[in-house]
Each structure stands twice: as structure tokens, then as C-alpha cells.
Tab-separated table of C-alpha atoms in Angstrom:
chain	number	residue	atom	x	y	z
X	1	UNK	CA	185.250	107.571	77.625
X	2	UNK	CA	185.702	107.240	73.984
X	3	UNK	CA	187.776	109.531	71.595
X	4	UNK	CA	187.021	113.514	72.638
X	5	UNK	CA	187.783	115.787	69.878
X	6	UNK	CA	189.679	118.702	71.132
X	7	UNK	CA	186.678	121.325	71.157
X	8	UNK	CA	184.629	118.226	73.377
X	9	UNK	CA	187.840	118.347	75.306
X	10	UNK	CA	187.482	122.010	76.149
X	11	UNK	CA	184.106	121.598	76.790
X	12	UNK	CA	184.686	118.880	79.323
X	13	UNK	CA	186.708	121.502	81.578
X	14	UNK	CA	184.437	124.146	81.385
X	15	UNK	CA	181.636	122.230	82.381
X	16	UNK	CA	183.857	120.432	85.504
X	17	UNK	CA	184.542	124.313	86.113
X	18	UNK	CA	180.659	125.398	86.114
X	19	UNK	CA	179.715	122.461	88.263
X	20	UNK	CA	182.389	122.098	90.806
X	21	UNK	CA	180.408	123.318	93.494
X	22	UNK	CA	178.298	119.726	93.359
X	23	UNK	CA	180.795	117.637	92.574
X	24	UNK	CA	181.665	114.362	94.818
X	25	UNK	CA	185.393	112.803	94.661
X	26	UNK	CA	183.826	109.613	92.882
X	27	UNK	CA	182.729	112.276	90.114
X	28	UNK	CA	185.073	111.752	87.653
X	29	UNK	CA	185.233	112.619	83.929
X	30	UNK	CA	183.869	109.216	82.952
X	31	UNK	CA	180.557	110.706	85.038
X	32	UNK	CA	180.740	113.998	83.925
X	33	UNK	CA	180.867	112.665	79.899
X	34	UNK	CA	177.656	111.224	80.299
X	35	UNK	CA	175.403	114.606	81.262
X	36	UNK	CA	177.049	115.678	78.399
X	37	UNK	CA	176.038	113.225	75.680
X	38	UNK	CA	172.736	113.255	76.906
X	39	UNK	CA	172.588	117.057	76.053
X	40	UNK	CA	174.783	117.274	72.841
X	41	UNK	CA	177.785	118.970	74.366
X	42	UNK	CA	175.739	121.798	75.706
X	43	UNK	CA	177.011	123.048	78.592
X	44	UNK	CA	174.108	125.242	80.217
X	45	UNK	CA	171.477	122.616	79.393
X	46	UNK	CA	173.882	119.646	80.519
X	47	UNK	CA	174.411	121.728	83.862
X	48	UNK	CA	170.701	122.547	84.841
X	49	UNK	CA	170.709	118.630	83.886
X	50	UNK	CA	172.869	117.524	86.422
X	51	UNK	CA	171.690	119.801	89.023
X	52	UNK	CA	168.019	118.869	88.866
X	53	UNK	CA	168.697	115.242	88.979
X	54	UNK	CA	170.840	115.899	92.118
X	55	UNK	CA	168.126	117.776	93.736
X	56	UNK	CA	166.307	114.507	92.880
X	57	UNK	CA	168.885	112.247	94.293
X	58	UNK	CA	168.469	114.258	97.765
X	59	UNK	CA	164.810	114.303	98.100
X	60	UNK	CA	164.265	110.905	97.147
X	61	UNK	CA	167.659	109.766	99.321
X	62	UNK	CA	168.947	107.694	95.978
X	63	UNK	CA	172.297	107.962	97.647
X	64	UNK	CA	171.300	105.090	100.679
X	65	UNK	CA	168.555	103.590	98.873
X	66	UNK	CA	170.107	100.100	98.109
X	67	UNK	CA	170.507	100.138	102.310
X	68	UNK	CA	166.998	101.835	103.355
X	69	UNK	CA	164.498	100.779	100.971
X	70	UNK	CA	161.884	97.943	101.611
X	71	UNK	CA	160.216	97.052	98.445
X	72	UNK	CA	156.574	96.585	98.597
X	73	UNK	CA	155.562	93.150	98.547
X	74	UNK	CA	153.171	93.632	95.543
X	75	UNK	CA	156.040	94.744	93.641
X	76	UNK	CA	158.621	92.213	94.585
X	77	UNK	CA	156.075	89.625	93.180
X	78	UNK	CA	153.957	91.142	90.086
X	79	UNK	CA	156.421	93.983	88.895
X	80	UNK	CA	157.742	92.188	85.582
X	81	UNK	CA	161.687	92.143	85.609
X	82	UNK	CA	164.965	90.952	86.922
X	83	UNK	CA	168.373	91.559	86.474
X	84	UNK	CA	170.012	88.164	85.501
X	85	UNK	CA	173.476	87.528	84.201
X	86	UNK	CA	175.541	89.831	82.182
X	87	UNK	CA	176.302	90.659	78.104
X	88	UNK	CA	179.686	89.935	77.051
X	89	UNK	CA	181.354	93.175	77.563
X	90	UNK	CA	180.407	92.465	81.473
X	91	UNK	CA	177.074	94.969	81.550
X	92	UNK	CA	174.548	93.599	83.880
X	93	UNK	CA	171.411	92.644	81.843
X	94	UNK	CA	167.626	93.251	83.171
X	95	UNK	CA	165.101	90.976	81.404
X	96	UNK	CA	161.919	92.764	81.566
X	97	UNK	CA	158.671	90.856	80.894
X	98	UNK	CA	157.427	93.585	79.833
X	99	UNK	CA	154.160	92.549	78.292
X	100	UNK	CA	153.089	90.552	81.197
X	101	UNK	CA	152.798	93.532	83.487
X	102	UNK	CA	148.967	94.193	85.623
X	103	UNK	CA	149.296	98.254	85.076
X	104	UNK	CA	145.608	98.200	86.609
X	105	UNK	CA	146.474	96.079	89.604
X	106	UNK	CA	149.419	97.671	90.805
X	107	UNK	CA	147.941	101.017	90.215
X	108	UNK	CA	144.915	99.467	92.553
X	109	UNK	CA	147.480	98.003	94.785
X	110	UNK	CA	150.330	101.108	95.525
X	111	UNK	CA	150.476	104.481	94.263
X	112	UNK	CA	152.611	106.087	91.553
X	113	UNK	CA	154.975	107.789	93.692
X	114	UNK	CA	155.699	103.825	94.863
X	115	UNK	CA	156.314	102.262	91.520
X	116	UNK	CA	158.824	105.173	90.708
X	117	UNK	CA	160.530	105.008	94.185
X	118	UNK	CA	160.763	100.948	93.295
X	119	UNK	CA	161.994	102.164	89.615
X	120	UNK	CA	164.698	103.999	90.930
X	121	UNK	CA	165.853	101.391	93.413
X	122	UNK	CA	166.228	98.970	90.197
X	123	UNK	CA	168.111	101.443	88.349
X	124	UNK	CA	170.088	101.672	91.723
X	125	UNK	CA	171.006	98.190	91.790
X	126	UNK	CA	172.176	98.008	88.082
X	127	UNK	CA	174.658	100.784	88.813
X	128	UNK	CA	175.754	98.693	91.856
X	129	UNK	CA	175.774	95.187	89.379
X	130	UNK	CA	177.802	97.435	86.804
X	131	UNK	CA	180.626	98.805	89.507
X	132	UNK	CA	180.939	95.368	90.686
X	133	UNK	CA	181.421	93.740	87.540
X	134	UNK	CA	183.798	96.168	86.300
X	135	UNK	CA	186.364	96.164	89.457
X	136	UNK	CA	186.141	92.599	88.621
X	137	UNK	CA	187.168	93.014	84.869
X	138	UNK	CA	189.333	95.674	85.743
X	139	UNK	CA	187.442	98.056	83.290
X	140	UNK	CA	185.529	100.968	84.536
X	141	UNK	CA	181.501	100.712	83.191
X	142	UNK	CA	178.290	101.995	84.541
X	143	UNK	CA	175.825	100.482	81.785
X	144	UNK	CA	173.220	98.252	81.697
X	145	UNK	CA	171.513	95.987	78.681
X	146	UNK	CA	167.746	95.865	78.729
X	147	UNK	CA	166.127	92.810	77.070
X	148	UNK	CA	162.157	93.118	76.826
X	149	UNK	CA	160.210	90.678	76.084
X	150	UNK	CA	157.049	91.806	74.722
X	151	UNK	CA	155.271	88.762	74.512
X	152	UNK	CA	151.238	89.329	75.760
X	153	UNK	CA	151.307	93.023	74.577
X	154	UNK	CA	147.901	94.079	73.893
X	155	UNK	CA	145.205	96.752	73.862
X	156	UNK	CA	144.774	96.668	77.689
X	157	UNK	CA	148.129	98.136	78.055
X	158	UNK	CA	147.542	101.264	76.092
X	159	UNK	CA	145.533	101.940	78.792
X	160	UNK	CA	146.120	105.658	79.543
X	161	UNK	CA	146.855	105.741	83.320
X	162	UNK	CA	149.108	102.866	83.061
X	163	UNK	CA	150.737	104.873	79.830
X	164	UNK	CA	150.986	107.790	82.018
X	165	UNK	CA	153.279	105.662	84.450
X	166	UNK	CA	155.544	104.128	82.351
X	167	UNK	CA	156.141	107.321	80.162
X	168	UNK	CA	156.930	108.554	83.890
X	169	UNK	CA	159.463	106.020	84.571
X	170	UNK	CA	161.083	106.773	80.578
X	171	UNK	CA	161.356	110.417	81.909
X	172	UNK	CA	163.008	109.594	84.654
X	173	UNK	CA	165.645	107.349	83.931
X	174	UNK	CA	166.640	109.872	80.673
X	175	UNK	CA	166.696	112.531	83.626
X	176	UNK	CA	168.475	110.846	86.383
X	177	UNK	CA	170.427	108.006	84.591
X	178	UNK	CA	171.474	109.533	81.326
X	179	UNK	CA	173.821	107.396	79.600
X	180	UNK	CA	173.713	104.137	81.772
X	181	UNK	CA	171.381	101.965	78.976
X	182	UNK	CA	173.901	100.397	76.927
X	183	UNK	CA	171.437	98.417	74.439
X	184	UNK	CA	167.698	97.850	74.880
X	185	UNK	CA	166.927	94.297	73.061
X	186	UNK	CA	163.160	93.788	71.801
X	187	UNK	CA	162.035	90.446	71.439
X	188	UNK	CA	158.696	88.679	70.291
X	189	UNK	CA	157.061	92.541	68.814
X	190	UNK	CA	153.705	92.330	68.490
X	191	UNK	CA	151.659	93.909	65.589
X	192	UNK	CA	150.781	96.320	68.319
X	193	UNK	CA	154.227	97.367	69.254
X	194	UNK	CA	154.724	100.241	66.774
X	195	UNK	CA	151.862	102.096	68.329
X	196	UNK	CA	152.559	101.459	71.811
X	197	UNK	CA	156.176	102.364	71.051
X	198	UNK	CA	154.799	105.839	69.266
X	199	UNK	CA	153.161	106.710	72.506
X	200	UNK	CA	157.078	106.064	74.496
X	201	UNK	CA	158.964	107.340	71.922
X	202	UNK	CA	158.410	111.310	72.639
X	203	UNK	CA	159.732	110.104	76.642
X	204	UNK	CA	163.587	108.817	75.186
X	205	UNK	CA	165.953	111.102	73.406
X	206	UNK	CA	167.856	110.364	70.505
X	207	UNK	CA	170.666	108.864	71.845
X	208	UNK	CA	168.578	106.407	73.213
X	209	UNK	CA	166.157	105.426	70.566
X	210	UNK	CA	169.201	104.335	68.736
X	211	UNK	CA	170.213	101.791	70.817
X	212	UNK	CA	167.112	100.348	70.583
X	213	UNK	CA	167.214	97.030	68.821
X	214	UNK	CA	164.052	94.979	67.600
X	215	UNK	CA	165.093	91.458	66.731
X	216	UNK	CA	162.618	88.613	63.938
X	217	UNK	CA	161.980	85.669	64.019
X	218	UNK	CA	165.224	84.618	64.576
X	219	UNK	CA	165.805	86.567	68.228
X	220	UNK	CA	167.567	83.661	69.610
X	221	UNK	CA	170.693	83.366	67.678
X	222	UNK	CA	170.652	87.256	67.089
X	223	UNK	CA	170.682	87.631	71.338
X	224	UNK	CA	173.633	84.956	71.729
X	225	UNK	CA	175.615	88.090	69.569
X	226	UNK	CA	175.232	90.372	72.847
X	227	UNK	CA	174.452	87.697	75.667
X	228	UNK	CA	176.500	84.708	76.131
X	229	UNK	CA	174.505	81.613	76.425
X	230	UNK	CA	175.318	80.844	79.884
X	231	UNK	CA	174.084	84.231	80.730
X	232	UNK	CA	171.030	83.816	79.627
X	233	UNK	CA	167.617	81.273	80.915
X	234	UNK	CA	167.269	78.472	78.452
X	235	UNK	CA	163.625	80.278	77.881
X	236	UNK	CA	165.830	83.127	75.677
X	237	UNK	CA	168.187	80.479	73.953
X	238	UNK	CA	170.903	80.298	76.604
X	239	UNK	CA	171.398	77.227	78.799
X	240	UNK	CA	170.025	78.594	82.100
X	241	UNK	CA	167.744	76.491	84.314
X	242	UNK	CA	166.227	77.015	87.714
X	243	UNK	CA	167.308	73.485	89.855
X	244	UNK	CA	163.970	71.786	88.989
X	245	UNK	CA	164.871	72.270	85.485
X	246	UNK	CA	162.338	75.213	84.806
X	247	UNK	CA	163.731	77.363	81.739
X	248	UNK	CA	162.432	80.580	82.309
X	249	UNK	CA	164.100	81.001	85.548
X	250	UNK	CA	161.429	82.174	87.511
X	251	UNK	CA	163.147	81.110	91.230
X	252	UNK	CA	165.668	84.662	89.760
X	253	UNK	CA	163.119	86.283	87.470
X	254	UNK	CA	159.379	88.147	87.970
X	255	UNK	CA	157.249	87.437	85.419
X	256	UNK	CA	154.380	89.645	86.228
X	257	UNK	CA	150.650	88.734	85.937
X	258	UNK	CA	147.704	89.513	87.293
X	259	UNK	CA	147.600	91.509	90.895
X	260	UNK	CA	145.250	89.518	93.459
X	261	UNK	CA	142.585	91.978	94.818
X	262	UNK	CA	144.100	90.918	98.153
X	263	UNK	CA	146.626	93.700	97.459
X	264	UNK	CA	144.325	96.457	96.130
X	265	UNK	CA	144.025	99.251	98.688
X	266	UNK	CA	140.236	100.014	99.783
X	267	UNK	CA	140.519	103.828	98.295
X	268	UNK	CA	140.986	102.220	94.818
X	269	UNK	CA	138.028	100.554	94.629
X	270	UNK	CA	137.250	100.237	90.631
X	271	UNK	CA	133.581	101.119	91.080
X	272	UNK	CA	134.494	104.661	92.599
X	273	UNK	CA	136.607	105.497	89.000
X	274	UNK	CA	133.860	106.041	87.017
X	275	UNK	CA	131.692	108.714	88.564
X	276	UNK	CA	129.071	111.148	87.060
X	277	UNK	CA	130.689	114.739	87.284
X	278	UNK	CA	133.442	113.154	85.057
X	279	UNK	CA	132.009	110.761	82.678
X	280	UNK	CA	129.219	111.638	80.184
X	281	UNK	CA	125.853	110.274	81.333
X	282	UNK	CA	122.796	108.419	79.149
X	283	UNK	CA	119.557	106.535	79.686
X	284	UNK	CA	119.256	103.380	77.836
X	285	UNK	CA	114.965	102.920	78.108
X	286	UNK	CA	113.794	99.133	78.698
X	287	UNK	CA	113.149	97.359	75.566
X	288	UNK	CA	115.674	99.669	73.602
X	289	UNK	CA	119.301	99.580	72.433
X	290	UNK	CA	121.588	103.185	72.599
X	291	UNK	CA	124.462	103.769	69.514
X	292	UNK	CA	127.004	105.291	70.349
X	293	UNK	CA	128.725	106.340	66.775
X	294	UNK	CA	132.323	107.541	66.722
X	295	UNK	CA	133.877	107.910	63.147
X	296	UNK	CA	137.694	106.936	62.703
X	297	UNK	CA	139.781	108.400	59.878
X	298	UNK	CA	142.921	107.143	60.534
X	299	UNK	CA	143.485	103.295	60.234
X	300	UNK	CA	145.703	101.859	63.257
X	301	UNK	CA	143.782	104.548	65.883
X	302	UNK	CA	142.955	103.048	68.879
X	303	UNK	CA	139.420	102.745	70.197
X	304	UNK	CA	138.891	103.042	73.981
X	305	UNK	CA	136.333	102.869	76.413
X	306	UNK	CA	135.168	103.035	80.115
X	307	UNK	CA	131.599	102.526	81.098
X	308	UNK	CA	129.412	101.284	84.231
X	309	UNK	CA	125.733	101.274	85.136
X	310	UNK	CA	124.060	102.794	88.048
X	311	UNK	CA	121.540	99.501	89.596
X	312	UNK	CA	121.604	96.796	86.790
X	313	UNK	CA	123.627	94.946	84.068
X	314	UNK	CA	123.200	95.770	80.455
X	315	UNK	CA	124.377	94.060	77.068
X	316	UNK	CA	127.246	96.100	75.397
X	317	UNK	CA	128.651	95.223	71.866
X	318	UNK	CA	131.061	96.759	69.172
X	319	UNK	CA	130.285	97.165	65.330
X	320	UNK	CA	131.796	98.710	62.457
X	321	UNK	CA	130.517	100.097	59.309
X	322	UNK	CA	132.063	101.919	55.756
X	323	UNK	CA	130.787	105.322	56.194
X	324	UNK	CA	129.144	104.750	52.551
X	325	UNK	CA	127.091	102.760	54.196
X	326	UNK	CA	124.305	103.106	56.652
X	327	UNK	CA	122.249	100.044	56.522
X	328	UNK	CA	121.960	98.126	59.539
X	329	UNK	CA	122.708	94.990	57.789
X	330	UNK	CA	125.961	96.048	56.565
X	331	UNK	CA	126.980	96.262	60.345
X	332	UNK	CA	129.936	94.220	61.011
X	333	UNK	CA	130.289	92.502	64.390
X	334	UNK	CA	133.678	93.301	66.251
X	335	UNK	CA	132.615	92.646	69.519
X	336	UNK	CA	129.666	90.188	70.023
X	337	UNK	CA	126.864	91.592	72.300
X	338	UNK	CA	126.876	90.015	75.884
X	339	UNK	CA	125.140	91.377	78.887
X	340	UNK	CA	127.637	92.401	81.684
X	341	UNK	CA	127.714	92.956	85.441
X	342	UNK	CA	129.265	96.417	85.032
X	343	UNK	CA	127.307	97.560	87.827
X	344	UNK	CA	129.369	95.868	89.914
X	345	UNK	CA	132.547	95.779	88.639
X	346	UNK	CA	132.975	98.904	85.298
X	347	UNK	CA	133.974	97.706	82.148
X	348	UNK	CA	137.480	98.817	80.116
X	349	UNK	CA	138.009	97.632	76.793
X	350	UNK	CA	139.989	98.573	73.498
X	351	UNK	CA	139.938	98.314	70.308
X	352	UNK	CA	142.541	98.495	66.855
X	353	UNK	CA	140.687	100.198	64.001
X	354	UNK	CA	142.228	98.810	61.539
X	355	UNK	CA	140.126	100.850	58.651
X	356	UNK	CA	138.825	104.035	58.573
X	357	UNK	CA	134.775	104.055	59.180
X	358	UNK	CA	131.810	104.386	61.797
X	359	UNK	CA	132.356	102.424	64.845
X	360	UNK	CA	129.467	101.573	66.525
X	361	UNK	CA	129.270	100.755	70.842
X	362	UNK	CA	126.451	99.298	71.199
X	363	UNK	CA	124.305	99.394	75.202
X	364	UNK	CA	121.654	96.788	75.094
X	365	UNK	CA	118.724	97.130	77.044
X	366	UNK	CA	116.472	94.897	74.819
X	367	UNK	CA	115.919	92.289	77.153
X	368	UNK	CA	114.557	94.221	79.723
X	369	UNK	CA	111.133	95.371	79.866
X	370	UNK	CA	110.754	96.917	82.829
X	371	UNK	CA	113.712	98.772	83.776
X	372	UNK	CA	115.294	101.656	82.164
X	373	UNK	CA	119.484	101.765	82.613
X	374	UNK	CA	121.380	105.005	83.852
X	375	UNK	CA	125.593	104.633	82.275
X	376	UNK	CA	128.658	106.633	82.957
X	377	UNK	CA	130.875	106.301	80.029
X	378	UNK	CA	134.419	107.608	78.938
X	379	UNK	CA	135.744	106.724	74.948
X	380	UNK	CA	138.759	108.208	73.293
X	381	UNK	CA	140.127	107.447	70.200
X	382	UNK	CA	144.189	107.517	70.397
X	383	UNK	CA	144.824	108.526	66.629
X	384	UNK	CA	148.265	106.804	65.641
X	385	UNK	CA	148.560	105.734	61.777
X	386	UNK	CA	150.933	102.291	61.786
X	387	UNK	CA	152.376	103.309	58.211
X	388	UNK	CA	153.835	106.466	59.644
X	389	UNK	CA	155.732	104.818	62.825
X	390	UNK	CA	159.705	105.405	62.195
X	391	UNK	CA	161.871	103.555	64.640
């Protein structure tokens, strides 16, 4: 519980007081402390709190879920993450893939009301994992330690959508498990991190940005000072091993990847996500090219866009140029020109602007002189400057 000034004391009894109406046997002080922290010792905003999230814990039947739930098949296999051994204070740890995860394929494959549901079932079990453990230890704990491994992190998971559902899953773990993250471990940070990590941060309250941990180049030896070695696959610098000697573990952990279109539902089909009432609309004539010029003024923005064509394929390309300069040959190729079957299948793509200047997309229709090309396109720039990022 930790030491409790007198005034936090007071506070504690007021607020068992103002809630006792909700309150279970199990609901001790050691629960009660935690709606607290998460709200700073304010009683009416730690209240409304814990009242919401029990709503939630109704509707959604949190209560049985470890008995009732059946976990989508899709999610059992692609979802990145596993809970696997614990730190060595006896808190269950979840290693998290994290930058292997298909945000497009399991948004193709089950809805976002699903992922969440499948969310709350893991935080579920890790309360479970920590209860055990404790009555084993004979110490009372309801925390977990998250170690994510952000290996593979890349533009195609700033993808908004995807963004949308994991700042989703942030909001509702602060909401509904406040308290229960004990450390969050970072490991292999790509130069990309600080931005995606801008877009979580405004999701995760104080409290919980500083446990947040980000370890170097030397993330091994610095994990062995939370995880014991035997607690931990050989793949994170423990001496784990599945039985045919595989390091990572993968017989106990989910790695992610790629969703198979076997599981994508037919309503999701990606051709039916670009259409005309929402997406602006040009001609590209045969024998031409169309520019598309967006200027960026803040290096480290990110440069996204979505695009298809109605009957035919069409060449597509990214440039850059100093705003000083408008000649054609000062152009600098960012992505090369290829010609792409986005009639069939539409087209998503990113870019890091790593200078301010003109950034050119580029719709090719050169090649052919006897067809002109109708495309539905989306672009947004994401405006995040990477000297500005505090952690």
C-alpha cells in the first residue's frame, strides 16, 4: 500500500464512505488505493472513476470473462503478445511484439469492439497471473510488467485506423485497470518511436508515463535488473528455450505478422475503403503525369496517403524539393515511380519528412496513350517535430 500520510489517510475513508454502495468484500483498501493514485487523491473524480469502470465491468461481463470468453482464432494466432514468466518481485510479465502487429489485417479480419473485448480478457488474465503468484509468495500484488519489443516499427503502423485502436486500448486499461502496470520495458526503439509514442502519449496519464522505461544498446543486461534470466526466452538474454531449442519461445509466445486474407471478413473488402463521396477525385489524361504538391514545414511530419483507380493501373512516385527551388531537375527521388495494380487492390503508403520542403506524389499516366485514369485519393500530413518529443 505504501506509506499514507495522514491527510491520504483521511482521504482513504471518505472515499470507502462515498463508494460503499459498490463495494464487493474482496474490495479492500489495497483496491481502493489504486482509483486513487490514478486521480491524485481526488475523491469526486476518483469516484465517478470507479463507478464508470464498474458500469464497464457489467456490460462487458469482465467479472466471468476468464470462464466465458472464446478468443477469436485470428487473434489467438496474429495478436502480438504473451504473458511469459515473471520479474523478480513475482509480477507476471507480458512480452508484447509490439512492432510485429498486422493493424490492417485484423481490422479486415474482426471488428474493434473484438480486439478490445480480447484486450480486456488479457488484462483479465494478468490480474489472475498476479493473485496467483502472490498467494504463492505470500505478498498481496495485482501488477503486471510490460516488455515491448519494438523491433519492425515503421510508417505502416502510424496508420490512423490502426492508431485509433490502440489509443483505444491505452484508454481503456488507464480507465478500467488503473494502477495494475508496474513497469513498461522498451526495447530495440526505432528512430520512429518518438513520434509514434507522441501520438500514445496524450492516451496514459502521468503516473504511467513514468514507469515507462526505454533501454540502448545494452537492453539485455539492463532487463536481467527487472527479469531474472530464467524468466525470460533466450531471444531477450535469459536462458529460455522452446524443446526444439527455438529461443524466442514461440510454442508460449505470439509473434504477430501478417493476417492471411483467409480471415478477412467479406464486408472489409479493401477495394470498398476508398470510395468517391469521401476521397477527393482527379483525372490523370493518357500521355500525362498529375503533381500532387503538399508543402511540409515541420521536419519529422509524417506524410500519408491512400489512393486507387477506377478501371486501370497507373505509375505513382514520391519527390521532394527545397521550396527555393522549382526546377524539375532539382527534384529528388524518394519513392521511385512504378506502375501499380491499385485498381485492384488501393494503395497505402507513408512517408518521414525529414526536412521541411515541397513534397511531390507523383500519378503517372505517361505510358498510356489511349486511356485517361479516374483516382480516389486521401493524404494527410501528421505534423510531429522529433526535437520537441519529451518522454
Amino acid at each position: 500500500m505504501g506509506d499514507l500520510t495522514e491527510e491520504q489517510q483521511h482521504i482513504l475513508s471518505k472515499f470507502r464512505h462515498c463508494v460503499s454502495d459498490i463495494l464487493e468484500p474482496e474490495h479492500d483498501d489495497y483496491f481502493l488505493l489504486r482509483w486513487l493514485r490514478a486521480r491524485d487523491f481526488k475523491i469526486e473524480k476518483s469516484e465517478l472513476m470507479l463507478r464508470e469502470s464498474m458500469n464497464v465491468r457489467k456490460e462487458m461481463g469482465l467479472d466471468t470473462l476468464l470462464q466465458t470468453y472464446k478468443v477469436p482464432e485470428v487473434l489467438l494466432k496474429y495478436y502480438p503478445g504473451s504473458y511469459f514468466g515473471y520479474d523478480r518481485e513475482g509480477a507476471p510479465v507480458f512480452i508484447d511484439p509490439v512492432g510485429q502487429i498486422d493493424f490492417r489485417g485484423l481490422l479486415s479480419s474482426v471488428s474493434k469492439e473484438e480486439i478490445v473485448k480480447f484486450k480486456a480478457y488479457l488484462g483479465e488474465c494478468g490480474m489472475s497471473l498476479a493473485r496467483q503468484r502472490a498467494a504463492k509468495l505470500g505478498v498481496r500484488n495485482e501488477q503486471v510488467v510490460m516488455l515491448m519489443d519494438m523491433e519492425g516499427l515503421g510508417l505502416k503502423h502510424l496508420w490512423k485506423p490502426g492508431l485509433m485502436v490502440f489509443n483505444t486500448i491505452t484508454a481503456f486499461y488507464e480507465d478500467n485497470f488503473p494502477e495494475v502496470m508496474k513497469n513498461i520495458l522498451v526495447v530495440k526503439a526505432p528512430k520512429l518511436f518518438p513520434i509514434a509514442y507522441s501520438l500514445v502519449k496524450p492516451f496514459l496519464n502521468e503516473v504511467t508515463r513514468n514507469k515507462i522505461k526505454i533501454f540502448g544498446g545494452d537492453w539485455k543486461s539492463e532487463l536481467l535488473e527487472y527479469i531474472d534470466e530464467d524468466n525470460l526466452p533466450e531471444y531477450y538474454g535469459g536462458k529460455c528455450q522452446d524443446p526444439d531449442g527455438n529461443p524466442k519461445c514461440q510454442t508460449k509466445i505470439c509473434y504477430g505478422g501478417d493476417v492471411p486474407t483467409c480471415y478477412y471478413r467479406k464486408e472489409c473488402g479493401k477495394v470498398s475503403s476508398l470510395k468517391e463521396e469521401s476521397c477527393q477525385v482527379s483525372c490523370v489524361k493518357r500521355g500525362t503525369a498529375l503533381k500532387l504538391n503538399y508543402e511540409v514545414k515541420a521536419p519529422g511530419s509524417i506524410l500519408s496517403w491512400q489512393y486507387r483507380s477506377l478501371d486501370h493501373d497507373i505509375g505513382f512516385g514520391v519527390f521532394f524539393s527545397e521550396v527555393e527551388k522549382k526546377s524539375s531537375k532539382d527534384l529528388q527521388e524518394m519513392i521511385p515511380t512504378e506502375r501499380r495494380n491499385c485498381h485492384m487492390i488501393p494503395e497505402e503508403g507513408s512517408i518521414l519528412c525529414e526536412k521541411p520542403g515541397i513534397y511531390i506524389l507523383r500519378f503517372d499516366n505517361s505510358y498510356s496513350w489511349t486511356r485517361n485514369k479516374k483516382i480516389l485519393y486521401n493524404v494527410e500530413i501528421t505534423t510531429e517535430a522529433l526535437d520537441s518529443l519529451k518522454f
